[in-house]
Amino acid sequence: SHTGNTQDPNNRWMWRTNQKRMEAEVVRDSVLFLAGSLDTKMGGADIPHNKGMTVPRRSLYFKHARERQMKFLRMFDAANPRECYRRQQSIRPQQVFALINSSLLLEQSRILAKALVRELPQTGRHASFITLSFETILNRVPTAAEHQRCLQFLRGQTKRLSDVKKLKRLGTRKSAVPPSTDPAQRARENLALVLFNHHD
C-alpha cells in the first residue's frame, strides 16, 4: 500500500513480499511457457547443454557439468558446478544482449504475438494487443502512460516496417520461426520481445 511505502520503505516489518531476481532456469522456462512452447513432460534422459536454444524441455533436464554448461543459463547465474553449485548474482550488460538478441527470445516472442493476435477483435488490434500482452507477460494491465507509449511504438514501427526500401534486416542467421511479413504483426512481435525484457 502507499502508506507502507512511506512508513516502512525498507520493508523491515515485512508488510509486502520483497522483489527478487528470477533464477536462470526460471527466466528460460517462463519465456517458453508464456509462448505455449514449454515441454512439461516429466522424466527422460539428460539433454545436451548445446541444445538449450532449440529443445523446449524444462531447464532442469539439461546436462550441467563443469565443462558442459548451457551458455544462456550461465549468463543468468545458473548454479556453478565449480563452486558446489552455489549461485552468484551478477548484473552485466551481456544479460541484456542475451535477452534482446537471443534466438530463443526472438522466436518465442513471434510465437506469442501470433497466439495473442488470434484472441483480438478485428478493430483496434494494436490497443487490445498491448493490454493482452501486458496481462500475459507481466501479469498486470499497463498504466495509461505505458499504453500510450506502446501504442505510439506500434504505430511508428508498423510505418517503418512498411517501407521495404528502408527496412534493414539485422543479421543473416536463419530462424526456425521467421518474422512476420505483415508490418503490423512484426511490430507486435517486437513489442512482445520488449516486454519479455521488461524489468518487472
Short mmCIF file of C-alpha atoms in Angstrom, two decimals:
data_model
loop_
_atom_site.label_atom_id
_atom_site.label_comp_id
_atom_site.label_asym_id
_atom_site.label_seq_id
_atom_site.Cartn_x
_atom_site.Cartn_y
_atom_site.Cartn_z
CA SER A 1 0.00 0.00 0.00
CA HIS A 2 1.01 3.65 -0.32
CA THR A 3 1.07 4.00 3.49
CA GLY A 4 3.52 1.11 3.79
CA ASN A 5 5.79 2.69 1.18
CA THR A 6 6.05 5.91 3.18
CA GLN A 7 6.10 4.45 6.72
CA ASP A 8 8.32 1.43 6.08
CA PRO A 9 10.16 1.94 2.76
CA ASN A 10 12.80 -0.72 3.58
CA ASN A 11 10.13 -3.30 4.46
CA ARG A 12 11.57 -4.02 7.91
CA TRP A 13 8.10 -5.08 9.13
CA MET A 14 7.50 -7.42 6.16
CA TRP A 15 4.21 -5.87 5.00
CA ARG A 16 4.91 -6.93 1.40
CA THR A 17 6.91 -9.52 -0.47
CA ASN A 18 10.36 -8.29 -1.45
CA GLN A 19 11.20 -8.47 -5.13
CA LYS A 20 13.89 -10.96 -6.02
CA ARG A 21 15.58 -11.95 -9.24
CA MET A 22 14.37 -14.90 -11.24
CA GLU A 23 16.80 -17.79 -11.37
CA ALA A 24 18.35 -18.59 -14.74
CA GLU A 25 16.18 -21.66 -15.30
CA VAL A 26 13.04 -19.70 -14.46
CA VAL A 27 13.93 -16.99 -16.99
CA ARG A 28 14.26 -19.54 -19.80
CA ASP A 29 11.30 -21.73 -18.80
CA SER A 30 9.00 -18.73 -18.28
CA VAL A 31 9.60 -17.46 -21.80
CA LEU A 32 8.82 -20.88 -23.26
CA PHE A 33 5.77 -21.30 -21.02
CA LEU A 34 4.25 -17.92 -21.87
CA ALA A 35 4.61 -18.64 -25.59
CA GLY A 36 2.98 -22.05 -25.11
CA SER A 37 6.15 -23.88 -26.19
CA LEU A 38 7.39 -25.39 -22.91
CA ASP A 39 7.55 -29.19 -22.93
CA THR A 40 6.41 -30.17 -19.42
CA LYS A 41 6.85 -33.92 -19.89
CA MET A 42 8.35 -35.49 -16.78
CA GLY A 43 11.49 -37.63 -16.76
CA GLY A 44 13.70 -38.84 -19.56
CA ALA A 45 17.37 -38.71 -20.42
CA ASP A 46 19.62 -35.69 -19.95
CA ILE A 47 19.66 -33.28 -22.87
CA PRO A 48 23.00 -31.97 -24.20
CA HIS A 49 23.78 -28.46 -22.99
CA ASN A 50 24.22 -27.17 -26.56
CA LYS A 51 20.54 -27.84 -27.38
CA GLY A 52 19.28 -25.26 -24.90
CA MET A 53 18.10 -22.79 -27.53
CA THR A 54 16.23 -25.34 -29.64
CA VAL A 55 14.84 -28.03 -27.32
CA PRO A 56 11.81 -26.76 -25.35
CA ARG A 57 12.21 -29.13 -22.37
CA ARG A 58 12.39 -27.67 -18.90
CA SER A 59 15.84 -26.38 -17.99
CA LEU A 60 16.42 -28.93 -15.24
CA TYR A 61 16.77 -31.67 -17.90
CA PHE A 62 19.89 -30.18 -19.49
CA LYS A 63 23.33 -31.51 -18.65
CA HIS A 64 25.03 -29.11 -16.30
CA ALA A 65 28.59 -30.07 -15.54
CA ARG A 66 31.89 -28.32 -15.06
CA GLU A 67 32.84 -28.36 -18.75
CA ARG A 68 29.29 -28.53 -20.17
CA GLN A 69 27.04 -25.62 -19.26
CA MET A 70 24.29 -24.04 -21.30
CA LYS A 71 25.51 -20.55 -22.20
CA PHE A 72 22.10 -18.91 -21.75
CA LEU A 73 21.70 -20.30 -18.22
CA ARG A 74 25.29 -19.48 -17.31
CA MET A 75 24.72 -15.89 -18.45
CA PHE A 76 21.95 -15.58 -15.84
CA ASP A 77 23.93 -17.07 -12.97
CA ALA A 78 22.97 -20.73 -13.05
CA ALA A 79 24.29 -22.88 -10.20
CA ASN A 80 28.04 -23.11 -10.63
CA PRO A 81 29.38 -26.71 -10.58
CA ARG A 82 32.88 -25.36 -9.81
CA GLU A 83 31.61 -23.80 -6.57
CA CYS A 84 29.46 -26.59 -5.09
CA TYR A 85 26.52 -25.43 -7.23
CA ARG A 86 26.27 -22.09 -5.47
CA ARG A 87 24.59 -19.26 -7.33
CA GLN A 88 26.14 -15.83 -7.64
CA GLN A 89 24.08 -12.80 -8.56
CA SER A 90 25.52 -10.53 -11.21
CA ILE A 91 24.29 -7.62 -13.27
CA ARG A 92 26.11 -7.50 -16.60
CA PRO A 93 25.34 -5.79 -19.90
CA GLN A 94 25.69 -9.16 -21.63
CA GLN A 95 22.49 -10.28 -19.89
CA VAL A 96 20.53 -7.59 -21.72
CA PHE A 97 22.12 -8.59 -25.03
CA ALA A 98 21.34 -12.25 -24.34
CA LEU A 99 17.67 -11.43 -23.88
CA ILE A 100 17.23 -8.99 -26.75
CA ASN A 101 19.33 -10.91 -29.31
CA SER A 102 18.74 -14.50 -28.26
CA SER A 103 17.25 -16.76 -30.92
CA LEU A 104 15.13 -18.29 -28.15
CA LEU A 105 13.59 -14.94 -27.18
CA LEU A 106 13.14 -13.78 -30.77
CA GLU A 107 11.36 -16.97 -31.78
CA GLN A 108 9.18 -17.17 -28.68
CA SER A 109 8.12 -13.52 -28.98
CA ARG A 110 6.97 -14.27 -32.55
CA ILE A 111 5.06 -17.37 -31.43
CA LEU A 112 3.43 -15.49 -28.55
CA ALA A 113 2.46 -12.48 -30.70
CA LYS A 114 0.83 -14.82 -33.22
CA ALA A 115 -1.11 -16.62 -30.48
CA LEU A 116 -2.27 -13.38 -28.83
CA VAL A 117 -3.45 -11.81 -32.07
CA ARG A 118 -5.84 -14.74 -32.60
CA GLU A 119 -7.72 -13.60 -29.49
CA LEU A 120 -8.10 -9.97 -30.62
CA PRO A 121 -11.04 -8.26 -32.32
CA GLN A 122 -10.56 -7.14 -35.92
CA THR A 123 -10.76 -3.45 -34.96
CA GLY A 124 -8.42 -1.76 -32.51
CA ARG A 125 -5.94 -4.61 -32.64
CA HIS A 126 -2.93 -2.56 -31.53
CA ALA A 127 -4.69 -1.27 -28.40
CA SER A 128 -6.09 -4.70 -27.50
CA PHE A 129 -2.73 -6.36 -28.15
CA ILE A 130 -0.99 -4.03 -25.70
CA THR A 131 -3.36 -4.88 -22.86
CA LEU A 132 -3.35 -8.61 -23.57
CA SER A 133 0.44 -8.81 -23.89
CA PHE A 134 0.93 -6.93 -20.58
CA GLU A 135 -1.53 -9.28 -18.87
CA THR A 136 0.16 -12.35 -20.37
CA ILE A 137 3.82 -11.43 -19.93
CA LEU A 138 3.82 -9.11 -16.90
CA ASN A 139 0.61 -10.32 -15.22
CA ARG A 140 -0.79 -6.80 -14.94
CA VAL A 141 -2.53 -4.19 -17.05
CA PRO A 142 -0.44 -1.35 -18.48
CA THR A 143 -0.63 2.09 -16.96
CA ALA A 144 -2.16 4.81 -19.13
CA ALA A 145 1.33 6.16 -19.88
CA GLU A 146 2.66 2.70 -20.78
CA HIS A 147 -0.33 2.03 -23.01
CA GLN A 148 0.14 5.31 -24.85
CA ARG A 149 3.87 4.77 -25.29
CA CYS A 150 3.33 1.23 -26.62
CA LEU A 151 0.62 2.44 -28.99
CA GLN A 152 2.99 5.08 -30.38
CA PHE A 153 5.67 2.41 -30.74
CA LEU A 154 3.37 0.00 -32.61
CA ARG A 155 2.15 2.69 -34.99
CA GLY A 156 5.65 4.04 -35.64
CA GLN A 157 7.20 0.59 -36.00
CA THR A 158 4.45 -0.54 -38.40
CA LYS A 159 5.10 2.51 -40.54
CA ARG A 160 8.87 1.91 -40.53
CA LEU A 161 8.45 -1.76 -41.40
CA SER A 162 6.06 -0.90 -44.24
CA ASP A 163 8.83 0.89 -46.14
CA VAL A 164 10.64 -2.09 -47.65
CA LYS A 165 13.36 0.12 -49.14
CA LYS A 166 14.37 1.45 -45.72
CA LEU A 167 13.92 -1.80 -43.84
CA LYS A 168 17.23 -3.42 -42.98
CA ARG A 169 17.20 -6.92 -41.60
CA LEU A 170 19.65 -7.36 -38.76
CA GLY A 171 21.78 -10.47 -39.14
CA THR A 172 21.64 -13.20 -41.71
CA ARG A 173 21.01 -16.13 -39.39
CA LYS A 174 18.03 -18.25 -40.42
CA SER A 175 15.39 -18.72 -37.76
CA ALA A 176 13.13 -21.67 -37.06
CA VAL A 177 10.38 -19.07 -36.57
CA PRO A 178 10.87 -16.29 -39.14
CA PRO A 179 9.43 -12.82 -38.51
CA SER A 180 6.01 -12.00 -39.89
CA THR A 181 5.83 -10.47 -43.35
CA ASP A 182 2.91 -8.28 -42.19
CA PRO A 183 4.38 -4.99 -40.86
CA ALA A 184 1.71 -4.59 -38.14
CA GLN A 185 2.24 -8.11 -36.87
CA ARG A 186 6.01 -7.77 -36.97
CA ALA A 187 5.68 -4.62 -34.86
CA ARG A 188 3.63 -6.66 -32.34
CA GLU A 189 6.39 -9.29 -32.31
CA ASN A 190 8.85 -6.52 -31.48
CA LEU A 191 6.66 -5.31 -28.61
CA ALA A 192 6.39 -8.84 -27.20
CA LEU A 193 10.20 -9.05 -27.25
CA VAL A 194 10.44 -5.70 -25.45
CA LEU A 195 8.02 -6.89 -22.74
CA PHE A 196 9.99 -10.12 -22.30
CA ASN A 197 12.88 -7.78 -21.44
CA HIS A 198 10.85 -5.63 -19.01
CA HIS A 199 12.33 -5.33 -15.53
CA ASP A 200 9.03 -6.46 -13.92
#
